[in-house]
mmCIF file with all atom_site columns, C-alpha atoms in Angstrom:
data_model
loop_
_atom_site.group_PDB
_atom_site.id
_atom_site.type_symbol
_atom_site.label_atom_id
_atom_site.label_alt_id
_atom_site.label_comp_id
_atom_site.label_asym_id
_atom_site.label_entity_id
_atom_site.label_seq_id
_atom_site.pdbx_PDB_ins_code
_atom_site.Cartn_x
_atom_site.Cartn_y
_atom_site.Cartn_z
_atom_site.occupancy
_atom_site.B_iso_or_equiv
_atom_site.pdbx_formal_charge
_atom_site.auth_seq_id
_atom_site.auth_comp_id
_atom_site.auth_asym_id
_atom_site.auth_atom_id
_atom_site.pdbx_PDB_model_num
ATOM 1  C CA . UNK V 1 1  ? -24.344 -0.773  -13.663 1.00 74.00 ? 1  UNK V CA 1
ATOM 2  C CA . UNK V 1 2  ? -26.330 -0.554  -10.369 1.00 88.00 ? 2  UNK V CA 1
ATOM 3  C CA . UNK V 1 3  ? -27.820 2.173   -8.801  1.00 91.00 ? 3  UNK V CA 1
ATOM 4  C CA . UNK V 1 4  ? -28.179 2.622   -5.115  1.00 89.00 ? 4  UNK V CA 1
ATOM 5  C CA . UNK V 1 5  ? -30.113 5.253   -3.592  1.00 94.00 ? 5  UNK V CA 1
ATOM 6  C CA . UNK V 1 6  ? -28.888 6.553   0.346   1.00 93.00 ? 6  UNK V CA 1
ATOM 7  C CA . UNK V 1 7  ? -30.522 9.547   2.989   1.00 96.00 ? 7  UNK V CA 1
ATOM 8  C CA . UNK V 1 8  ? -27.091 11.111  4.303   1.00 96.00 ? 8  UNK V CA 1
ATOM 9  C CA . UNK V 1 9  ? -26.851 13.304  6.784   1.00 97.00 ? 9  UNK V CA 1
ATOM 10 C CA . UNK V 1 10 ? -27.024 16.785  6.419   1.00 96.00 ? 10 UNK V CA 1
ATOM 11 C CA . UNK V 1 11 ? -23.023 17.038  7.363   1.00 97.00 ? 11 UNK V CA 1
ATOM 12 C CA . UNK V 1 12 ? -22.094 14.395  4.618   1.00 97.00 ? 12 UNK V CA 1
ATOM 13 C CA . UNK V 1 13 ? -22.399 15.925  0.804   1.00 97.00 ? 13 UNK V CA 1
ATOM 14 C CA . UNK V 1 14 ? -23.171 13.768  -2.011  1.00 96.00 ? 14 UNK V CA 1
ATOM 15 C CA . UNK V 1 15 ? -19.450 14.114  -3.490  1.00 96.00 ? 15 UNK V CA 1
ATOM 16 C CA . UNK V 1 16 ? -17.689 13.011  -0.286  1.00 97.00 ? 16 UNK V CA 1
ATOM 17 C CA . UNK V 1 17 ? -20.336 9.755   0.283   1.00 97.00 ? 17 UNK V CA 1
ATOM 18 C CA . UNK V 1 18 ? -18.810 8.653   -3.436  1.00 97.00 ? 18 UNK V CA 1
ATOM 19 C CA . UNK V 1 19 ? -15.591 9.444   -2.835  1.00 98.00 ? 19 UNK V CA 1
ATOM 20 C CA . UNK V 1 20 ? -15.619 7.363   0.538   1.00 97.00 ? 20 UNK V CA 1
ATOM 21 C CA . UNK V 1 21 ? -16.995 4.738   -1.141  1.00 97.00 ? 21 UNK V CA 1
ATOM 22 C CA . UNK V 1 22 ? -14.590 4.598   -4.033  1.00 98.00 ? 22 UNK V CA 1
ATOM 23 C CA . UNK V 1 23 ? -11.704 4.732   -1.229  1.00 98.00 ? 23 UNK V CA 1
ATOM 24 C CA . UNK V 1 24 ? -13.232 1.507   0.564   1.00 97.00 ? 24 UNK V CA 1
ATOM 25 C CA . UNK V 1 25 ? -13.653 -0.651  -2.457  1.00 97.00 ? 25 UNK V CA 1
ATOM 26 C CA . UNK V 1 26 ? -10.689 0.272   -3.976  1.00 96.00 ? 26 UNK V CA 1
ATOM 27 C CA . UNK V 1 27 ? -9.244  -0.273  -0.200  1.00 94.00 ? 27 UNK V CA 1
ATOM 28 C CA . UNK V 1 28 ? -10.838 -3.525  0.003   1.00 94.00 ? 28 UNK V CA 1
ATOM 29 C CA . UNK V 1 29 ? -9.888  -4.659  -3.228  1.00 92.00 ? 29 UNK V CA 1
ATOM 30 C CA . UNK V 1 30 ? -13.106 -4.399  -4.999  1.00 95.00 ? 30 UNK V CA 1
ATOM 31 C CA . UNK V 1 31 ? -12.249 -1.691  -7.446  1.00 95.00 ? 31 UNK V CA 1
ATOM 32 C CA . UNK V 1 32 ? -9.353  -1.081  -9.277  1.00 93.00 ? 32 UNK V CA 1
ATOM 33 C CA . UNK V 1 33 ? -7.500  1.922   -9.041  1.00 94.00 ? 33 UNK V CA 1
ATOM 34 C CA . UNK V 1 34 ? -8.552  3.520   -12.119 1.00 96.00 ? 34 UNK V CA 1
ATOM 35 C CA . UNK V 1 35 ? -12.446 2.365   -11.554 1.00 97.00 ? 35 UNK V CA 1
ATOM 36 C CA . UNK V 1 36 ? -12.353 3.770   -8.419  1.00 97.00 ? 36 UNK V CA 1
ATOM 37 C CA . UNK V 1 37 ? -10.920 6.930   -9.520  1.00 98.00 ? 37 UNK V CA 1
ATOM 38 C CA . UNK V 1 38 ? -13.798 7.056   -11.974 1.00 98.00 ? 38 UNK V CA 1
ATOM 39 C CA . UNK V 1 39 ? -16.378 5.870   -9.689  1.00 97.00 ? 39 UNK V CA 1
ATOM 40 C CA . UNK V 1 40 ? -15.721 9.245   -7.155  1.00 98.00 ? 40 UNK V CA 1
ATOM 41 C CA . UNK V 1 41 ? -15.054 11.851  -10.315 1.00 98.00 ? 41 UNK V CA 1
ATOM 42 C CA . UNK V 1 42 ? -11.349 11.951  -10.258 1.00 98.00 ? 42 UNK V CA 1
ATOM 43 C CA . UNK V 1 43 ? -8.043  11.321  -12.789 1.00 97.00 ? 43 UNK V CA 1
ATOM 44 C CA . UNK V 1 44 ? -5.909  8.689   -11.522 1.00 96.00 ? 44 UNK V CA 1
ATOM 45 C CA . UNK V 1 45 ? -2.786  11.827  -10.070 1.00 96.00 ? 45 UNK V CA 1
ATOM 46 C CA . UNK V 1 46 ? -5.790  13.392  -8.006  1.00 97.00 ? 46 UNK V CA 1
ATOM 47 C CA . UNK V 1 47 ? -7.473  10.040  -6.427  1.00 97.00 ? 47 UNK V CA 1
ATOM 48 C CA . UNK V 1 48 ? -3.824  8.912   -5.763  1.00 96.00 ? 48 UNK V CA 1
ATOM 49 C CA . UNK V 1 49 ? -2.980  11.931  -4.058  1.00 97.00 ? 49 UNK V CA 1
ATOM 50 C CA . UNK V 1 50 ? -6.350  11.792  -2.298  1.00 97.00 ? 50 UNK V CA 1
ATOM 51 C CA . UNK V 1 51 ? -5.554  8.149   -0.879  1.00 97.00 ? 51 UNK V CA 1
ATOM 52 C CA . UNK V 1 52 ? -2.438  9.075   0.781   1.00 95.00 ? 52 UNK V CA 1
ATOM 53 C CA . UNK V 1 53 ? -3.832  12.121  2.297   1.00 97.00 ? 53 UNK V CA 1
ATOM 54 C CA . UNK V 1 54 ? -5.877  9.343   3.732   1.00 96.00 ? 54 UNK V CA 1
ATOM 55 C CA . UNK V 1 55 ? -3.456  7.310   4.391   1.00 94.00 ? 55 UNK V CA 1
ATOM 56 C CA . UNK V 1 56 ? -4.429  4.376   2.213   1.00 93.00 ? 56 UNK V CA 1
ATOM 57 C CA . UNK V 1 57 ? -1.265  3.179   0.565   1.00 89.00 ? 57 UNK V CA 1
ATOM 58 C CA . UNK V 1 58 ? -1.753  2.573   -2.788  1.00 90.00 ? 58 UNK V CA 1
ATOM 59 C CA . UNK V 1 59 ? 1.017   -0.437  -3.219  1.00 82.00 ? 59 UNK V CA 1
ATOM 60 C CA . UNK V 1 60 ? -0.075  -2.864  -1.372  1.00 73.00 ? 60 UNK V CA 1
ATOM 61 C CA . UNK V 1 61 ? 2.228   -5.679  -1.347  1.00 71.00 ? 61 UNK V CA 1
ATOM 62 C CA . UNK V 1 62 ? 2.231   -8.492  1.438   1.00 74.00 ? 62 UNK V CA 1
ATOM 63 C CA . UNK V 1 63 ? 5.697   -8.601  3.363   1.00 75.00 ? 63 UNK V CA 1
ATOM 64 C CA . UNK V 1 64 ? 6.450   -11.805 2.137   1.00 80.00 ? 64 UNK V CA 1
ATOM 65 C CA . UNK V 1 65 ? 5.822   -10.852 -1.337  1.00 77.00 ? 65 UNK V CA 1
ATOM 66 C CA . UNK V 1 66 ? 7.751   -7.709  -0.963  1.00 73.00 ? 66 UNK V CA 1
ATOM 67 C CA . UNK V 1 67 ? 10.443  -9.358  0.813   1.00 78.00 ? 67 UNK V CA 1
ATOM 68 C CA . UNK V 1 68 ? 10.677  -11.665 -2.066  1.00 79.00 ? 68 UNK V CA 1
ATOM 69 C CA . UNK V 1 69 ? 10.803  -9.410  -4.728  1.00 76.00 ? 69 UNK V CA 1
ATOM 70 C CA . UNK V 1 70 ? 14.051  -7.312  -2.584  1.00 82.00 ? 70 UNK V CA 1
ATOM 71 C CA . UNK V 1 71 ? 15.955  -10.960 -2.744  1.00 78.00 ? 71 UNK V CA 1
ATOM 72 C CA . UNK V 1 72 ? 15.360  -11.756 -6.672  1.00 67.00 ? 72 UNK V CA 1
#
C-alpha cells in the first residue's frame, strides 16, 4: 500500500481528510464500498449511512440499465 503525506489546514482534522477521500474514490469508482469503508475507519452500516448524509447514493445504476432491469 502507498503512503501519502498532506499539510491540512488547521480547520480540516486528520479523520475527516480520510474520510473525504474514501467518499471520492468510492464516488468515483475507485474503491469499493467495503475498501472505502475501511480506508476512512468505518463498518460498512456507518460509511453507508455517512454517504447518504452526503448525499452520495450508494446504487448507482445508469437509467438505461435501471430501466432495463424494471422491464425484465
Amino acid at each position: 500500500m502507498s503512503q501519502l503525506t498532506v499539510e491540512l489546514p488547521p480547520y480540516i482534522s486528520p479523520d475527516e481528510a480520510i474520510l473525504l477521500l474514501a467518499v471520492k474514490l468510492y464516488e468515483t469508482g475507485k474503491l469499493s464500498l467495503g475498501k472505502a469503508a475501511k480506508l476512512a475507519g468505518y463498518s460498512k452500516p456507518t460509511f453507508i449511512e455517512l454517504l447518504g448524509k452526503m448525499e452520495i447514493p450508494v446504487i448507482n445504476y445508469p437509467a438505461e440499465e435501471l430501466e432495463q432491469e424494471i422491464n425484465l
